[in-house]
Amino acid sequence: MKSIAKKNVVLIGFMGTGKTEVGKLLAVALNRRLVDTDEQIEAAEGRTINEIFASDGEVYFRRKEAEVIADLCRQTGLVLSTGGGCVINLENVRNLRENGYVIWLDATIEELKRRLAGDNKRPLLAKNKDFTALYRQRAELYRQAAHVRIDTTGKSPLAVSEEIIAFLQKDA
Ligand code: S3P
């Protein structure tokens, strides 16, 4: 994997595509540090994503998200797990691509609905009754942002992580 050098490996994708779980496995396999942008925001703010959305709204959250991403993209050699909405800001996309391989984790809408059933940590799920419309809007943005798309439907996080490593070895 000589050619991937120290570029970051960046996971993007809709809520429930497994970015955090896959990120953990990938970081171990590549012997890299995993940084999850949502966790960074929560740590910096000292409150949960739900609390941030409830008190200060989505615009405030997006500003914090952009700051965290800009900061992390100045570093190298990371595995970065991002929040599902980061691609709506094109500056985030530019930053992530500048110094990283951007991997889009995807799954069918049916599978995402199954994985997210009962979730109460994601404010946008509560707000968006039309899950399918949100997914469709986002899918185009993921497509434009990513170097590669990996379908995670029916696959374990380990299988997905192995697929990413194969991509990095072959194509990156
Ligand atoms: C969001 C996804 C969440 C989190 C926030 C907003 C989104 O991250 O950043 O709730 O806009 O899709 P996950 O994709 O890790 O759930």
Short mmCIF file of N, CA and C and ligand atoms in Angstrom, two decimals:
data_model
loop_
_atom_site.label_atom_id
_atom_site.label_comp_id
_atom_site.label_asym_id
_atom_site.label_seq_id
_atom_site.Cartn_x
_atom_site.Cartn_y
_atom_site.Cartn_z
N MET A 1 0.83 -1.20 0.00
CA MET A 1 0.00 0.00 0.00
C MET A 1 0.87 1.25 0.00
N LYS A 2 2.03 1.15 -0.67
CA LYS A 2 2.97 2.26 -0.63
C LYS A 2 2.36 3.57 -1.12
N SER A 3 1.50 3.46 -2.17
CA SER A 3 1.06 4.68 -2.82
C SER A 3 0.09 5.51 -1.99
N ILE A 4 -0.58 4.89 -1.00
CA ILE A 4 -1.53 5.73 -0.25
C ILE A 4 -0.80 6.62 0.75
N ALA A 5 0.52 6.32 0.90
CA ALA A 5 1.38 7.16 1.72
C ALA A 5 0.66 7.61 2.97
N LYS A 6 0.62 8.89 3.18
CA LYS A 6 0.05 9.37 4.44
C LYS A 6 -1.30 10.04 4.23
N LYS A 7 -1.86 9.89 3.04
CA LYS A 7 -3.16 10.52 2.82
C LYS A 7 -4.20 9.97 3.79
N ASN A 8 -5.13 10.81 4.18
CA ASN A 8 -6.21 10.33 5.05
C ASN A 8 -7.12 9.38 4.28
N VAL A 9 -7.75 8.48 5.00
CA VAL A 9 -8.79 7.64 4.41
C VAL A 9 -10.09 8.12 5.03
N VAL A 10 -11.00 8.63 4.19
CA VAL A 10 -12.17 9.35 4.67
C VAL A 10 -13.44 8.56 4.33
N LEU A 11 -14.25 8.29 5.34
CA LEU A 11 -15.51 7.57 5.11
C LEU A 11 -16.66 8.57 5.11
N ILE A 12 -17.41 8.58 4.02
CA ILE A 12 -18.61 9.40 3.95
C ILE A 12 -19.80 8.48 3.66
N GLY A 13 -21.00 8.98 3.88
CA GLY A 13 -22.18 8.19 3.55
C GLY A 13 -23.33 8.51 4.48
N PHE A 14 -24.49 8.03 4.09
CA PHE A 14 -25.72 8.31 4.83
C PHE A 14 -25.65 7.70 6.24
N MET A 15 -26.47 8.24 7.14
CA MET A 15 -26.59 7.66 8.48
C MET A 15 -26.88 6.16 8.34
N GLY A 16 -26.21 5.37 9.16
CA GLY A 16 -26.50 3.94 9.17
C GLY A 16 -25.69 3.13 8.16
N THR A 17 -24.77 3.76 7.45
CA THR A 17 -24.00 2.98 6.48
C THR A 17 -22.79 2.31 7.13
N GLY A 18 -22.56 2.59 8.41
CA GLY A 18 -21.50 1.85 9.13
C GLY A 18 -20.16 2.56 9.17
N LYS A 19 -20.17 3.88 8.97
CA LYS A 19 -18.90 4.61 8.91
C LYS A 19 -18.07 4.44 10.19
N THR A 20 -18.74 4.50 11.34
CA THR A 20 -17.99 4.42 12.60
C THR A 20 -17.44 3.01 12.82
N GLU A 21 -18.29 2.00 12.64
CA GLU A 21 -17.85 0.61 12.85
C GLU A 21 -16.75 0.23 11.88
N VAL A 22 -16.96 0.55 10.61
CA VAL A 22 -15.97 0.21 9.59
C VAL A 22 -14.68 1.00 9.85
N GLY A 23 -14.84 2.25 10.25
CA GLY A 23 -13.68 3.09 10.55
C GLY A 23 -12.80 2.48 11.61
N LYS A 24 -13.43 1.91 12.64
CA LYS A 24 -12.65 1.29 13.73
C LYS A 24 -11.80 0.14 13.19
N LEU A 25 -12.42 -0.71 12.38
CA LEU A 25 -11.71 -1.87 11.85
C LEU A 25 -10.59 -1.45 10.89
N LEU A 26 -10.90 -0.44 10.09
CA LEU A 26 -9.94 0.06 9.11
C LEU A 26 -8.72 0.66 9.81
N ALA A 27 -8.99 1.39 10.88
CA ALA A 27 -7.89 2.03 11.62
C ALA A 27 -6.96 0.97 12.20
N VAL A 28 -7.54 -0.11 12.72
CA VAL A 28 -6.70 -1.18 13.27
C VAL A 28 -5.90 -1.82 12.14
N ALA A 29 -6.58 -2.14 11.04
CA ALA A 29 -5.91 -2.84 9.93
C ALA A 29 -4.79 -1.98 9.33
N LEU A 30 -5.00 -0.68 9.26
CA LEU A 30 -4.00 0.20 8.63
C LEU A 30 -3.02 0.78 9.65
N ASN A 31 -3.27 0.43 10.93
CA ASN A 31 -2.44 0.96 12.00
C ASN A 31 -2.44 2.50 12.00
N ARG A 32 -3.64 3.03 11.93
CA ARG A 32 -3.81 4.49 11.92
C ARG A 32 -4.74 4.92 13.03
N ARG A 33 -4.75 6.21 13.28
CA ARG A 33 -5.66 6.75 14.29
C ARG A 33 -7.02 7.00 13.64
N LEU A 34 -8.09 6.61 14.34
CA LEU A 34 -9.45 6.90 13.85
C LEU A 34 -9.94 8.18 14.51
N VAL A 35 -10.45 9.09 13.69
CA VAL A 35 -11.11 10.25 14.26
C VAL A 35 -12.52 10.34 13.68
N ASP A 36 -13.49 10.47 14.58
CA ASP A 36 -14.89 10.55 14.18
C ASP A 36 -15.31 12.02 14.36
N THR A 37 -15.75 12.66 13.29
CA THR A 37 -16.01 14.11 13.38
C THR A 37 -17.13 14.43 14.37
N ASP A 38 -18.17 13.58 14.43
CA ASP A 38 -19.25 13.83 15.40
C ASP A 38 -18.71 13.78 16.83
N GLU A 39 -17.84 12.80 17.09
CA GLU A 39 -17.26 12.71 18.44
C GLU A 39 -16.41 13.93 18.78
N GLN A 40 -15.69 14.42 17.77
CA GLN A 40 -14.86 15.63 17.98
C GLN A 40 -15.74 16.83 18.33
N ILE A 41 -16.86 16.95 17.62
CA ILE A 41 -17.76 18.08 17.87
C ILE A 41 -18.35 17.95 19.28
N GLU A 42 -18.79 16.74 19.63
CA GLU A 42 -19.39 16.53 20.96
C GLU A 42 -18.36 16.83 22.06
N ALA A 43 -17.13 16.41 21.84
CA ALA A 43 -16.09 16.64 22.85
C ALA A 43 -15.80 18.14 22.99
N ALA A 44 -15.69 18.82 21.85
CA ALA A 44 -15.37 20.26 21.88
C ALA A 44 -16.51 21.05 22.53
N GLU A 45 -17.74 20.60 22.31
CA GLU A 45 -18.90 21.34 22.81
C GLU A 45 -19.33 20.88 24.21
N GLY A 46 -18.87 19.70 24.60
CA GLY A 46 -19.28 19.14 25.88
C GLY A 46 -20.75 18.79 25.95
N ARG A 47 -21.33 18.44 24.80
CA ARG A 47 -22.75 18.03 24.76
C ARG A 47 -22.97 17.17 23.53
N THR A 48 -24.12 16.48 23.52
CA THR A 48 -24.38 15.54 22.43
C THR A 48 -24.87 16.28 21.18
N ILE A 49 -24.84 15.56 20.07
CA ILE A 49 -25.34 16.12 18.80
C ILE A 49 -26.82 16.52 18.98
N ASN A 50 -27.58 15.66 19.65
CA ASN A 50 -29.00 15.98 19.89
C ASN A 50 -29.14 17.30 20.65
N GLU A 51 -28.31 17.47 21.67
CA GLU A 51 -28.38 18.70 22.48
C GLU A 51 -27.97 19.92 21.66
N ILE A 52 -26.97 19.76 20.82
CA ILE A 52 -26.52 20.89 19.98
C ILE A 52 -27.64 21.30 19.03
N PHE A 53 -28.25 20.32 18.36
CA PHE A 53 -29.35 20.62 17.44
C PHE A 53 -30.51 21.28 18.18
N ALA A 54 -30.81 20.75 19.38
CA ALA A 54 -31.98 21.26 20.11
C ALA A 54 -31.75 22.69 20.60
N SER A 55 -30.54 22.99 21.09
CA SER A 55 -30.32 24.34 21.65
C SER A 55 -29.92 25.36 20.60
N ASP A 56 -29.09 24.95 19.63
CA ASP A 56 -28.52 25.95 18.72
C ASP A 56 -28.86 25.73 17.26
N GLY A 57 -29.48 24.59 16.95
CA GLY A 57 -29.96 24.37 15.60
C GLY A 57 -28.92 23.78 14.65
N GLU A 58 -29.41 23.42 13.48
CA GLU A 58 -28.55 22.73 12.51
C GLU A 58 -27.47 23.65 11.94
N VAL A 59 -27.80 24.93 11.73
CA VAL A 59 -26.81 25.83 11.12
C VAL A 59 -25.57 25.93 12.01
N TYR A 60 -25.82 26.04 13.30
CA TYR A 60 -24.70 26.09 14.25
C TYR A 60 -23.89 24.80 14.19
N PHE A 61 -24.59 23.65 14.19
CA PHE A 61 -23.90 22.36 14.11
C PHE A 61 -23.04 22.29 12.85
N ARG A 62 -23.58 22.74 11.72
CA ARG A 62 -22.84 22.66 10.45
C ARG A 62 -21.58 23.53 10.50
N ARG A 63 -21.67 24.65 11.20
CA ARG A 63 -20.49 25.52 11.32
C ARG A 63 -19.40 24.81 12.12
N LYS A 64 -19.79 24.17 13.20
CA LYS A 64 -18.83 23.42 14.03
C LYS A 64 -18.24 22.26 13.23
N GLU A 65 -19.11 21.60 12.48
CA GLU A 65 -18.67 20.45 11.67
C GLU A 65 -17.61 20.92 10.66
N ALA A 66 -17.85 22.05 10.01
CA ALA A 66 -16.90 22.56 9.00
C ALA A 66 -15.57 22.93 9.65
N GLU A 67 -15.63 23.48 10.86
CA GLU A 67 -14.38 23.85 11.56
C GLU A 67 -13.57 22.59 11.89
N VAL A 68 -14.27 21.59 12.40
CA VAL A 68 -13.58 20.34 12.78
C VAL A 68 -12.97 19.68 11.54
N ILE A 69 -13.72 19.67 10.45
CA ILE A 69 -13.21 19.02 9.22
C ILE A 69 -12.00 19.79 8.68
N ALA A 70 -12.09 21.10 8.65
CA ALA A 70 -10.96 21.90 8.14
C ALA A 70 -9.71 21.62 8.97
N ASP A 71 -9.90 21.52 10.26
CA ASP A 71 -8.77 21.27 11.15
C ASP A 71 -8.18 19.87 10.91
N LEU A 72 -9.05 18.87 10.83
CA LEU A 72 -8.58 17.49 10.65
C LEU A 72 -7.90 17.30 9.30
N CYS A 73 -8.35 18.03 8.29
CA CYS A 73 -7.77 17.87 6.95
C CYS A 73 -6.38 18.49 6.85
N ARG A 74 -5.97 19.20 7.88
CA ARG A 74 -4.58 19.69 7.90
C ARG A 74 -3.65 18.59 8.41
N GLN A 75 -4.25 17.53 8.96
CA GLN A 75 -3.43 16.41 9.46
C GLN A 75 -3.38 15.31 8.40
N THR A 76 -2.41 14.40 8.56
CA THR A 76 -2.29 13.31 7.60
C THR A 76 -2.32 11.97 8.34
N GLY A 77 -2.48 10.91 7.56
CA GLY A 77 -2.38 9.56 8.13
C GLY A 77 -3.55 9.14 9.01
N LEU A 78 -4.69 9.81 8.86
CA LEU A 78 -5.85 9.48 9.70
C LEU A 78 -6.84 8.60 8.94
N VAL A 79 -7.64 7.86 9.70
CA VAL A 79 -8.91 7.35 9.18
C VAL A 79 -9.96 8.29 9.74
N LEU A 80 -10.74 8.89 8.84
CA LEU A 80 -11.73 9.89 9.26
C LEU A 80 -13.13 9.37 9.01
N SER A 81 -13.91 9.29 10.08
CA SER A 81 -15.31 8.92 9.93
C SER A 81 -16.14 10.20 10.07
N THR A 82 -16.94 10.51 9.05
CA THR A 82 -17.63 11.81 9.02
C THR A 82 -19.12 11.67 9.30
N GLY A 83 -19.77 12.77 9.62
CA GLY A 83 -21.22 12.79 9.78
C GLY A 83 -21.88 12.76 8.39
N GLY A 84 -23.04 12.14 8.32
CA GLY A 84 -23.71 11.92 7.04
C GLY A 84 -24.05 13.17 6.25
N GLY A 85 -24.09 14.34 6.92
CA GLY A 85 -24.48 15.55 6.21
C GLY A 85 -23.31 16.44 5.81
N CYS A 86 -22.09 16.00 6.05
CA CYS A 86 -20.96 16.91 5.81
C CYS A 86 -20.82 17.29 4.35
N VAL A 87 -21.33 16.44 3.44
CA VAL A 87 -21.16 16.71 2.01
C VAL A 87 -22.06 17.84 1.49
N ILE A 88 -22.98 18.32 2.32
CA ILE A 88 -23.82 19.43 1.84
C ILE A 88 -23.02 20.73 1.79
N ASN A 89 -21.87 20.75 2.42
CA ASN A 89 -21.00 21.92 2.38
C ASN A 89 -19.81 21.59 1.45
N LEU A 90 -19.76 22.29 0.32
CA LEU A 90 -18.75 21.92 -0.68
C LEU A 90 -17.32 22.23 -0.22
N GLU A 91 -17.21 23.13 0.72
CA GLU A 91 -15.88 23.40 1.27
C GLU A 91 -15.37 22.17 2.05
N ASN A 92 -16.29 21.49 2.75
CA ASN A 92 -15.90 20.24 3.42
C ASN A 92 -15.39 19.23 2.40
N VAL A 93 -16.12 19.12 1.30
CA VAL A 93 -15.76 18.13 0.28
C VAL A 93 -14.38 18.45 -0.28
N ARG A 94 -14.16 19.72 -0.56
CA ARG A 94 -12.86 20.14 -1.11
C ARG A 94 -11.75 19.80 -0.10
N ASN A 95 -11.97 20.13 1.14
CA ASN A 95 -10.95 19.84 2.17
C ASN A 95 -10.69 18.34 2.29
N LEU A 96 -11.76 17.56 2.31
CA LEU A 96 -11.61 16.11 2.51
C LEU A 96 -10.87 15.47 1.34
N ARG A 97 -11.16 15.94 0.13
CA ARG A 97 -10.54 15.34 -1.06
C ARG A 97 -9.10 15.78 -1.24
N GLU A 98 -8.79 16.97 -0.76
CA GLU A 98 -7.46 17.54 -0.98
C GLU A 98 -6.38 16.64 -0.41
N ASN A 99 -6.68 16.07 0.72
CA ASN A 99 -5.64 15.33 1.44
C ASN A 99 -6.11 13.91 1.77
N GLY A 100 -7.09 13.40 1.02
CA GLY A 100 -7.59 12.08 1.40
C GLY A 100 -8.27 11.32 0.29
N TYR A 101 -8.37 10.02 0.49
CA TYR A 101 -9.18 9.16 -0.37
C TYR A 101 -10.57 9.11 0.23
N VAL A 102 -11.55 9.51 -0.55
CA VAL A 102 -12.90 9.62 -0.01
C VAL A 102 -13.71 8.40 -0.45
N ILE A 103 -14.15 7.63 0.55
CA ILE A 103 -14.83 6.36 0.31
C ILE A 103 -16.30 6.53 0.71
N TRP A 104 -17.20 6.30 -0.23
CA TRP A 104 -18.64 6.42 0.03
C TRP A 104 -19.18 5.05 0.43
N LEU A 105 -19.64 4.94 1.66
CA LEU A 105 -20.32 3.72 2.10
C LEU A 105 -21.81 3.91 1.83
N ASP A 106 -22.36 2.96 1.10
CA ASP A 106 -23.77 3.07 0.71
C ASP A 106 -24.50 1.77 1.09
N ALA A 107 -25.82 1.82 1.05
CA ALA A 107 -26.65 0.61 1.27
C ALA A 107 -28.02 0.91 0.70
N THR A 108 -28.82 -0.10 0.51
CA THR A 108 -30.18 0.15 0.00
C THR A 108 -30.99 0.89 1.07
N ILE A 109 -32.00 1.62 0.60
CA ILE A 109 -32.85 2.37 1.54
C ILE A 109 -33.51 1.41 2.53
N GLU A 110 -33.92 0.24 2.05
CA GLU A 110 -34.57 -0.73 2.93
C GLU A 110 -33.62 -1.15 4.06
N GLU A 111 -32.39 -1.42 3.68
CA GLU A 111 -31.42 -1.84 4.71
C GLU A 111 -31.13 -0.70 5.69
N LEU A 112 -31.01 0.52 5.17
CA LEU A 112 -30.74 1.65 6.06
C LEU A 112 -31.88 1.84 7.04
N LYS A 113 -33.11 1.71 6.54
CA LYS A 113 -34.27 1.84 7.43
C LYS A 113 -34.22 0.79 8.52
N ARG A 114 -33.86 -0.42 8.15
CA ARG A 114 -33.77 -1.51 9.15
C ARG A 114 -32.70 -1.18 10.19
N ARG A 115 -31.53 -0.74 9.70
CA ARG A 115 -30.42 -0.49 10.63
C ARG A 115 -30.74 0.67 11.57
N LEU A 116 -31.53 1.63 11.09
CA LEU A 116 -31.77 2.84 11.90
C LEU A 116 -33.06 2.79 12.70
N ALA A 117 -33.79 1.69 12.57
CA ALA A 117 -35.07 1.59 13.30
C ALA A 117 -34.80 1.73 14.80
N GLY A 118 -35.54 2.60 15.46
CA GLY A 118 -35.42 2.76 16.90
C GLY A 118 -34.29 3.70 17.33
N ASP A 119 -33.55 4.24 16.37
CA ASP A 119 -32.45 5.15 16.71
C ASP A 119 -33.00 6.46 17.27
N ASN A 120 -32.42 6.94 18.38
CA ASN A 120 -32.87 8.24 18.89
C ASN A 120 -31.71 9.20 19.12
N LYS A 121 -30.58 8.89 18.48
CA LYS A 121 -29.40 9.75 18.63
C LYS A 121 -29.24 10.70 17.45
N ARG A 122 -30.09 10.57 16.45
CA ARG A 122 -29.89 11.35 15.24
C ARG A 122 -31.07 12.30 15.02
N PRO A 123 -30.85 13.59 15.27
CA PRO A 123 -31.95 14.55 15.21
C PRO A 123 -32.62 14.61 13.84
N LEU A 124 -31.86 14.39 12.77
CA LEU A 124 -32.47 14.51 11.45
C LEU A 124 -33.42 13.37 11.13
N LEU A 125 -33.27 12.25 11.83
CA LEU A 125 -34.20 11.14 11.60
C LEU A 125 -35.56 11.47 12.18
N ALA A 126 -35.54 12.13 13.33
CA ALA A 126 -36.80 12.50 13.97
C ALA A 126 -37.51 13.56 13.13
N LYS A 127 -36.71 14.47 12.55
CA LYS A 127 -37.28 15.60 11.82
C LYS A 127 -37.77 15.20 10.43
N ASN A 128 -37.04 14.29 9.80
CA ASN A 128 -37.34 13.96 8.40
C ASN A 128 -38.21 12.73 8.29
N LYS A 129 -39.47 12.99 8.11
CA LYS A 129 -40.35 11.85 7.91
C LYS A 129 -40.03 11.21 6.56
N ASP A 130 -39.59 12.06 5.60
CA ASP A 130 -39.31 11.50 4.28
C ASP A 130 -37.84 11.11 4.15
N PHE A 131 -37.56 10.00 4.74
CA PHE A 131 -36.22 9.42 4.75
C PHE A 131 -35.70 9.20 3.32
N THR A 132 -36.59 8.69 2.47
CA THR A 132 -36.18 8.36 1.10
C THR A 132 -35.76 9.61 0.34
N ALA A 133 -36.50 10.71 0.51
CA ALA A 133 -36.16 11.95 -0.20
C ALA A 133 -34.81 12.47 0.28
N LEU A 134 -34.58 12.41 1.58
CA LEU A 134 -33.29 12.88 2.11
C LEU A 134 -32.16 12.01 1.56
N TYR A 135 -32.38 10.71 1.54
CA TYR A 135 -31.35 9.80 1.00
C TYR A 135 -31.04 10.15 -0.46
N ARG A 136 -32.09 10.40 -1.23
CA ARG A 136 -31.88 10.66 -2.67
C ARG A 136 -31.12 11.96 -2.91
N GLN A 137 -31.48 12.99 -2.13
CA GLN A 137 -30.74 14.27 -2.25
C GLN A 137 -29.27 14.06 -1.94
N ARG A 138 -29.03 13.34 -0.88
CA ARG A 138 -27.66 13.14 -0.42
C ARG A 138 -26.85 12.26 -1.37
N ALA A 139 -27.51 11.26 -1.96
CA ALA A 139 -26.78 10.27 -2.77
C ALA A 139 -25.98 10.97 -3.87
N GLU A 140 -26.56 11.97 -4.49
CA GLU A 140 -25.87 12.67 -5.57
C GLU A 140 -24.61 13.38 -5.03
N LEU A 141 -24.76 13.93 -3.84
CA LEU A 141 -23.61 14.65 -3.24
C LEU A 141 -22.49 13.67 -2.87
N TYR A 142 -22.88 12.50 -2.35
CA TYR A 142 -21.85 11.49 -2.03
C TYR A 142 -21.12 11.05 -3.30
N ARG A 143 -21.93 10.86 -4.35
CA ARG A 143 -21.35 10.39 -5.62
C ARG A 143 -20.28 11.40 -6.11
N GLN A 144 -20.64 12.68 -6.02
CA GLN A 144 -19.70 13.70 -6.51
C GLN A 144 -18.47 13.82 -5.62
N ALA A 145 -18.65 13.54 -4.35
CA ALA A 145 -17.53 13.75 -3.41
C ALA A 145 -16.54 12.58 -3.40
N ALA A 146 -17.02 11.38 -3.76
CA ALA A 146 -16.23 10.18 -3.47
C ALA A 146 -15.28 9.77 -4.59
N HIS A 147 -14.20 9.13 -4.20
CA HIS A 147 -13.33 8.46 -5.18
C HIS A 147 -13.87 7.08 -5.51
N VAL A 148 -14.59 6.49 -4.57
CA VAL A 148 -15.12 5.14 -4.80
C VAL A 148 -16.39 4.93 -3.96
N ARG A 149 -17.32 4.11 -4.47
CA ARG A 149 -18.53 3.76 -3.72
C ARG A 149 -18.45 2.29 -3.34
N ILE A 150 -18.76 2.02 -2.09
CA ILE A 150 -18.78 0.63 -1.63
C ILE A 150 -20.19 0.32 -1.13
N ASP A 151 -20.81 -0.69 -1.72
CA ASP A 151 -22.15 -1.08 -1.29
C ASP A 151 -21.99 -1.99 -0.06
N THR A 152 -22.57 -1.57 1.06
CA THR A 152 -22.42 -2.34 2.30
C THR A 152 -23.61 -3.26 2.56
N THR A 153 -24.59 -3.25 1.66
CA THR A 153 -25.82 -4.02 1.87
C THR A 153 -25.48 -5.50 2.10
N GLY A 154 -25.94 -6.03 3.22
CA GLY A 154 -25.75 -7.46 3.50
C GLY A 154 -24.33 -7.84 3.84
N LYS A 155 -23.45 -6.84 4.05
CA LYS A 155 -22.05 -7.18 4.35
C LYS A 155 -21.71 -6.82 5.79
N SER A 156 -20.79 -7.57 6.37
CA SER A 156 -20.34 -7.24 7.74
C SER A 156 -19.36 -6.07 7.66
N PRO A 157 -19.20 -5.34 8.78
CA PRO A 157 -18.20 -4.26 8.80
C PRO A 157 -16.81 -4.77 8.41
N LEU A 158 -16.48 -6.00 8.81
CA LEU A 158 -15.15 -6.54 8.47
C LEU A 158 -15.01 -6.72 6.96
N ALA A 159 -16.06 -7.26 6.34
CA ALA A 159 -16.02 -7.46 4.88
C ALA A 159 -15.87 -6.11 4.17
N VAL A 160 -16.56 -5.09 4.68
CA VAL A 160 -16.48 -3.77 4.06
C VAL A 160 -15.07 -3.20 4.23
N SER A 161 -14.53 -3.37 5.42
CA SER A 161 -13.19 -2.85 5.66
C SER A 161 -12.17 -3.54 4.74
N GLU A 162 -12.35 -4.84 4.52
CA GLU A 162 -11.42 -5.56 3.63
C GLU A 162 -11.56 -5.07 2.19
N GLU A 163 -12.80 -4.74 1.81
CA GLU A 163 -13.01 -4.23 0.45
C GLU A 163 -12.31 -2.87 0.28
N ILE A 164 -12.37 -2.07 1.30
CA ILE A 164 -11.71 -0.75 1.22
C ILE A 164 -10.20 -0.92 1.11
N ILE A 165 -9.68 -1.85 1.89
CA ILE A 165 -8.23 -2.07 1.84
C ILE A 165 -7.82 -2.57 0.44
N ALA A 166 -8.64 -3.44 -0.13
CA ALA A 166 -8.35 -3.91 -1.49
C ALA A 166 -8.36 -2.75 -2.47
N PHE A 167 -9.31 -1.83 -2.31
CA PHE A 167 -9.35 -0.65 -3.19
C PHE A 167 -8.08 0.18 -3.03
N LEU A 168 -7.68 0.39 -1.77
CA LEU A 168 -6.51 1.24 -1.53
C LEU A 168 -5.25 0.61 -2.13
N GLN A 169 -5.17 -0.73 -2.04
CA GLN A 169 -3.99 -1.40 -2.57
C GLN A 169 -3.95 -1.35 -4.09
N LYS A 170 -5.13 -1.43 -4.68
CA LYS A 170 -5.18 -1.57 -6.14
C LYS A 170 -5.24 -0.22 -6.84
N ASP A 171 -6.12 0.65 -6.34
CA ASP A 171 -6.46 1.84 -7.12
C ASP A 171 -5.95 3.14 -6.55
N ALA A 172 -5.62 3.16 -5.29
CA ALA A 172 -5.31 4.47 -4.68
C ALA A 172 -3.88 4.89 -5.01
C1 S3P B 1 -26.24 13.84 10.20
C2 S3P B 1 -25.62 12.63 10.48
C3 S3P B 1 -25.07 12.30 11.79
C4 S3P B 1 -24.69 13.57 12.57
C5 S3P B 1 -25.86 14.51 12.61
C6 S3P B 1 -26.32 14.93 11.21
C7 S3P B 1 -26.76 14.07 8.83
O1 S3P B 1 -23.92 11.48 11.66
O2 S3P B 1 -23.59 14.21 11.99
O3 S3P B 1 -26.89 13.88 13.30
O4 S3P B 1 -27.02 15.24 8.48
O5 S3P B 1 -26.92 13.09 8.07
P1 S3P B 1 -23.97 9.92 11.22
O6 S3P B 1 -23.96 9.87 9.73
O7 S3P B 1 -22.72 9.36 11.80
O8 S3P B 1 -25.19 9.34 11.81
#
